[in-house]
Structures are given as C-alpha cells and as structure tokens.
Short mmCIF file of C-alpha atoms in Angstrom, two decimals:
data_model
loop_
_atom_site.label_atom_id
_atom_site.label_comp_id
_atom_site.label_asym_id
_atom_site.label_seq_id
_atom_site.Cartn_x
_atom_site.Cartn_y
_atom_site.Cartn_z
CA MET A 57 52.53 1.18 -61.71
CA ARG A 58 54.53 -0.43 -64.54
CA LYS A 59 51.96 -3.22 -64.89
CA LYS A 60 48.94 -0.99 -64.56
CA ARG A 61 47.31 1.13 -67.22
CA ILE A 62 47.08 4.79 -66.10
CA VAL A 63 44.15 6.95 -67.17
CA LEU A 64 44.04 10.69 -66.53
CA ALA A 65 40.43 11.81 -66.16
CA SER A 66 41.07 15.40 -67.25
CA ALA A 67 40.96 17.52 -70.39
CA SER A 68 43.49 20.00 -68.96
CA PRO A 69 46.54 20.41 -71.20
CA ARG A 70 48.51 21.63 -68.17
CA ARG A 71 47.79 18.44 -66.21
CA SER A 72 48.67 16.30 -69.21
CA GLU A 73 51.96 18.17 -69.64
CA LEU A 74 52.87 17.66 -65.97
CA MET A 75 52.17 13.92 -66.26
CA LYS A 76 54.42 13.76 -69.35
CA GLN A 77 57.18 15.76 -67.63
CA ALA A 78 57.07 13.28 -64.74
CA GLY A 79 57.62 10.42 -67.17
CA PHE A 80 54.24 8.72 -66.85
CA THR A 81 52.81 6.70 -69.73
CA PHE A 82 49.09 7.37 -69.64
CA GLU A 83 45.97 7.93 -71.66
CA ILE A 84 43.30 10.60 -71.33
CA GLN A 85 39.57 10.07 -70.90
CA VAL A 86 37.42 13.01 -69.93
CA SER A 87 34.46 12.84 -67.58
CA LYS A 88 31.25 14.17 -69.07
CA LYS A 89 29.40 14.17 -65.76
CA GLU A 90 27.98 17.47 -64.52
CA GLU A 91 30.12 18.89 -61.72
CA VAL A 92 27.69 19.10 -58.81
CA TYR A 93 28.96 19.11 -55.24
CA GLN A 94 27.53 19.08 -51.73
CA SER A 95 30.56 20.32 -49.75
CA GLU A 96 31.10 23.92 -48.71
CA ARG A 97 34.82 24.13 -47.88
CA PRO A 98 37.21 24.54 -50.86
CA ASP A 99 39.37 21.54 -49.87
CA GLU A 100 36.32 19.29 -49.56
CA ILE A 101 34.84 20.57 -52.84
CA VAL A 102 37.94 19.69 -54.87
CA GLU A 103 38.13 16.26 -53.22
CA GLU A 104 34.48 15.64 -54.06
CA LEU A 105 34.78 16.83 -57.69
CA SER A 106 38.03 14.96 -58.38
CA LEU A 107 36.41 11.76 -57.10
CA LEU A 108 33.30 12.37 -59.20
CA LYS A 109 35.44 12.73 -62.35
CA ALA A 110 37.59 9.67 -61.61
CA GLU A 111 34.61 7.45 -60.79
CA ASP A 112 32.74 8.58 -63.90
CA VAL A 113 35.68 7.68 -66.16
CA ALA A 114 36.33 4.41 -64.29
CA GLN A 115 32.78 3.24 -65.09
CA SER A 116 33.65 3.17 -68.79
CA LEU A 117 36.82 1.09 -68.32
CA GLU A 118 37.67 -2.53 -67.71
CA GLN A 119 38.41 -2.27 -64.02
CA GLU A 120 41.42 -4.57 -63.72
CA ASN A 121 45.01 -3.38 -63.33
CA VAL A 122 44.12 0.22 -64.00
CA ILE A 123 44.75 3.49 -62.15
CA VAL A 124 42.37 6.38 -62.77
CA ILE A 125 43.45 9.87 -61.71
CA GLY A 126 40.87 12.64 -61.34
CA ALA A 127 41.73 16.21 -60.40
CA ASP A 128 39.99 19.49 -59.71
CA THR A 129 41.54 22.88 -58.89
CA VAL A 130 39.98 25.96 -57.33
CA VAL A 131 41.25 29.36 -56.31
CA ALA A 132 39.89 30.60 -52.98
CA LEU A 133 40.00 34.01 -51.35
CA ASP A 134 38.78 34.36 -47.77
CA GLY A 135 37.18 30.91 -48.06
CA LYS A 136 35.18 31.93 -51.16
CA ILE A 137 35.83 30.13 -54.43
CA LEU A 138 36.79 32.15 -57.49
CA GLY A 139 35.82 30.13 -60.56
CA LYS A 140 36.58 30.83 -64.18
CA PRO A 141 35.61 34.39 -65.16
CA LYS A 142 32.45 34.91 -67.18
CA SER A 143 33.68 38.11 -68.85
CA LYS A 144 36.73 40.38 -69.05
CA GLU A 145 35.09 42.61 -66.44
CA ASP A 146 34.71 39.61 -64.17
CA ALA A 147 38.38 38.67 -64.76
CA PHE A 148 39.44 42.23 -63.89
CA ALA A 149 37.47 42.14 -60.62
CA MET A 150 38.97 38.74 -59.69
CA ILE A 151 42.56 39.80 -60.29
CA GLN A 152 41.97 43.09 -58.51
CA SER A 153 40.70 41.18 -55.46
CA LEU A 154 43.85 38.98 -55.40
CA GLN A 155 46.51 41.63 -55.75
CA GLY A 156 48.43 42.84 -52.73
CA ARG A 157 47.52 39.83 -50.59
CA ALA A 158 47.51 36.05 -50.23
CA HIS A 159 45.00 33.53 -51.53
CA GLN A 160 44.82 29.74 -51.64
CA VAL A 161 44.87 27.30 -54.54
CA TYR A 162 43.45 23.86 -53.78
CA THR A 163 43.81 20.85 -56.04
CA GLY A 164 41.94 17.70 -55.16
CA THR A 165 43.17 14.42 -56.55
CA ALA A 166 41.27 11.15 -56.57
CA ILE A 167 43.40 8.13 -57.41
CA LEU A 168 41.41 4.95 -58.03
CA ILE A 169 43.71 1.92 -57.97
CA PHE A 170 42.14 -1.26 -59.35
CA ASP A 171 43.92 -4.57 -58.78
CA GLU A 172 43.84 -7.61 -61.07
CA PHE A 173 40.53 -8.71 -59.52
CA GLY A 174 38.80 -5.36 -59.97
CA ASN A 175 39.02 -4.41 -56.30
CA CYS A 176 39.47 -0.66 -55.88
CA ARG A 177 41.51 1.33 -53.38
CA ILE A 178 40.71 5.06 -53.36
CA VAL A 179 43.17 7.76 -52.34
CA ASN A 180 41.34 11.11 -52.23
CA HIS A 181 43.22 14.16 -51.00
CA ALA A 182 43.45 17.95 -51.37
CA VAL A 183 46.70 19.90 -51.53
CA CYS A 184 46.74 23.61 -50.67
CA THR A 185 49.26 26.21 -51.83
CA GLU A 186 49.33 29.78 -50.53
CA VAL A 187 49.93 32.34 -53.31
CA PHE A 188 50.96 35.94 -52.64
CA VAL A 189 50.30 38.46 -55.42
CA ASN A 190 52.09 41.81 -55.60
CA PRO A 191 50.04 45.02 -55.78
CA MET A 192 49.05 45.71 -59.40
CA SER A 193 47.93 48.88 -61.15
CA GLU A 194 44.71 48.93 -63.17
CA GLU A 195 46.89 49.20 -66.30
CA GLU A 196 48.83 46.06 -65.35
CA ILE A 197 45.62 44.11 -64.77
CA THR A 198 44.10 45.29 -68.08
CA ASP A 199 47.32 44.50 -69.96
CA TYR A 200 47.41 41.00 -68.53
CA ILE A 201 43.76 40.32 -69.44
CA GLU A 202 44.29 41.63 -72.98
CA HIS A 203 47.34 39.45 -73.66
CA GLU A 204 46.43 36.16 -71.95
CA ASN A 205 43.54 33.72 -72.27
CA VAL A 206 42.11 34.25 -68.79
CA MET A 207 38.64 32.84 -69.47
CA ASP A 208 39.63 29.19 -68.98
CA LYS A 209 41.54 29.76 -65.74
CA ALA A 210 40.22 29.63 -62.18
CA GLY A 211 40.87 32.99 -60.54
CA ALA A 212 41.54 34.46 -64.03
CA TYR A 213 45.27 33.74 -64.01
CA GLY A 214 47.85 31.08 -64.79
CA ILE A 215 50.96 31.09 -62.62
CA GLN A 216 53.08 29.56 -65.40
CA GLY A 217 52.38 32.39 -67.89
CA ARG A 218 52.78 36.17 -67.91
CA PHE A 219 51.17 36.42 -64.48
CA ALA A 220 54.43 35.04 -63.01
CA ILE A 221 55.83 38.60 -62.88
CA HIS A 222 53.11 39.55 -60.39
CA ILE A 223 53.69 36.64 -57.97
CA ASP A 224 55.53 37.76 -54.84
CA LYS A 225 55.97 34.24 -53.43
CA ILE A 226 54.22 30.95 -52.85
CA GLU A 227 54.13 28.65 -49.86
CA GLY A 228 53.65 25.04 -50.91
CA ASP A 229 53.69 23.07 -54.14
CA TYR A 230 54.11 25.21 -57.28
CA TYR A 231 52.76 22.46 -59.54
CA ASN A 232 49.62 22.31 -57.42
CA VAL A 233 48.90 25.87 -58.60
CA VAL A 234 49.49 24.82 -62.22
CA GLY A 235 46.80 22.17 -61.66
CA LEU A 236 48.33 18.90 -60.44
CA PRO A 237 50.40 18.15 -57.32
CA ILE A 238 52.62 15.82 -59.34
CA SER A 239 55.03 14.91 -56.53
CA TYR A 240 52.10 13.86 -54.32
CA ILE A 241 50.71 11.67 -57.12
CA TYR A 242 54.13 10.13 -57.72
CA GLU A 243 54.50 9.27 -54.03
CA VAL A 244 51.07 7.61 -53.95
CA LEU A 245 51.84 5.56 -57.07
CA LYS A 246 55.34 4.67 -55.85
CA GLU A 247 53.83 3.35 -52.62
CA GLU A 248 51.41 1.29 -54.73
CA VAL A 249 54.34 -0.38 -56.54
CA GLU A 250 55.98 -1.20 -53.20
CA ARG A 251 52.83 -2.72 -51.67
#
C-alpha cells in the first residue's frame, strides 16, 4: 500500500472525504463509461458497476504498482432499486416509500491491485447495510426535500445530513450508507501489504 499509487475511480465528494479521513494518500480519476449492467440483484449490480468503473479508469493508467478502487451504491426496497430522483415529486414518493420500515443500502467495491509486473488481482465485493427509517409526516418529507440537495442522492436522502433525525437504527456499516465501506477497503489493502 505504501509503495503503490492509489486511484479512486469516483467523483463522489463523500467517498473522497472518507478516504481522506482514513488517512489514505490517493488521487481521483473518474470513469466516463456509460453505466450499463446485466445483473438483476442489487448486490450483483453494484459489484458489476464498481468493476466497470475501476477497469475503465485502470485502462488509462500505467498498470504497475497501482491500486484502483471503484465503487457504486444503490438503495433498494423490496429488492427494487431506488436511483437518484428525477424531480421533487419523485423524491417525495421515494422518501414516503422508505419511512416506517427497513430498506437496504448496497455498496459494491472493486479493488484492482496491480503488481510491479502489471499483473492484476481483483477483489470485487458488495456490502449491505439495513436502514430503518422512522414514520414521517408529509410536512417532514417536504421540509427535508426543500432544505437538502436530494437530487444527487440514491433513494433521495443522505444519512450524514439532516435526514439523520429520521433514522431509527441501522444494522451494518454506517459508512457503507454514506457511500464507501471504508473499513472493508482498509482490511483488503492491509492484507495486500502483508502478502
């Protein structure tokens, strides 16, 4: 890890912040590839998309002594993916569907580890966190949408912002819901150093 260059294949400011908080020295390169997937299950979709992003960025790099990290996060309710809302009305409907019950947040990470000869080891995995949202009134939902930028967030909410007051509990990794299971990534990279 110390000898290898680390590249985060994501434009997400939240992922970048988590990498900084964890003490990683890294650079950012964003995949421009269209996000098309074949899988149907949320966990498989995020694995597929994170790998697509990481591989796309890796193609533009010198592939020696470099680690490329791709990530993709989705919010799922009853096995159906809730993407980013297309309008405030869409955001309202999404949040209304989440309140008073549990849903899942999946983040897929693809870690491409290139050795000094350009050989690549791929670690591709999805982490799931169960999120329980308290019942919310229509006024509370409207107030949240009016005061937060919900349009760039899967499921129309960010757990680390004002929506925190509506979270009853979570089961699993909090940072996975923010967008990056940072402890999982650290463990993978730590194992790489010890190999």
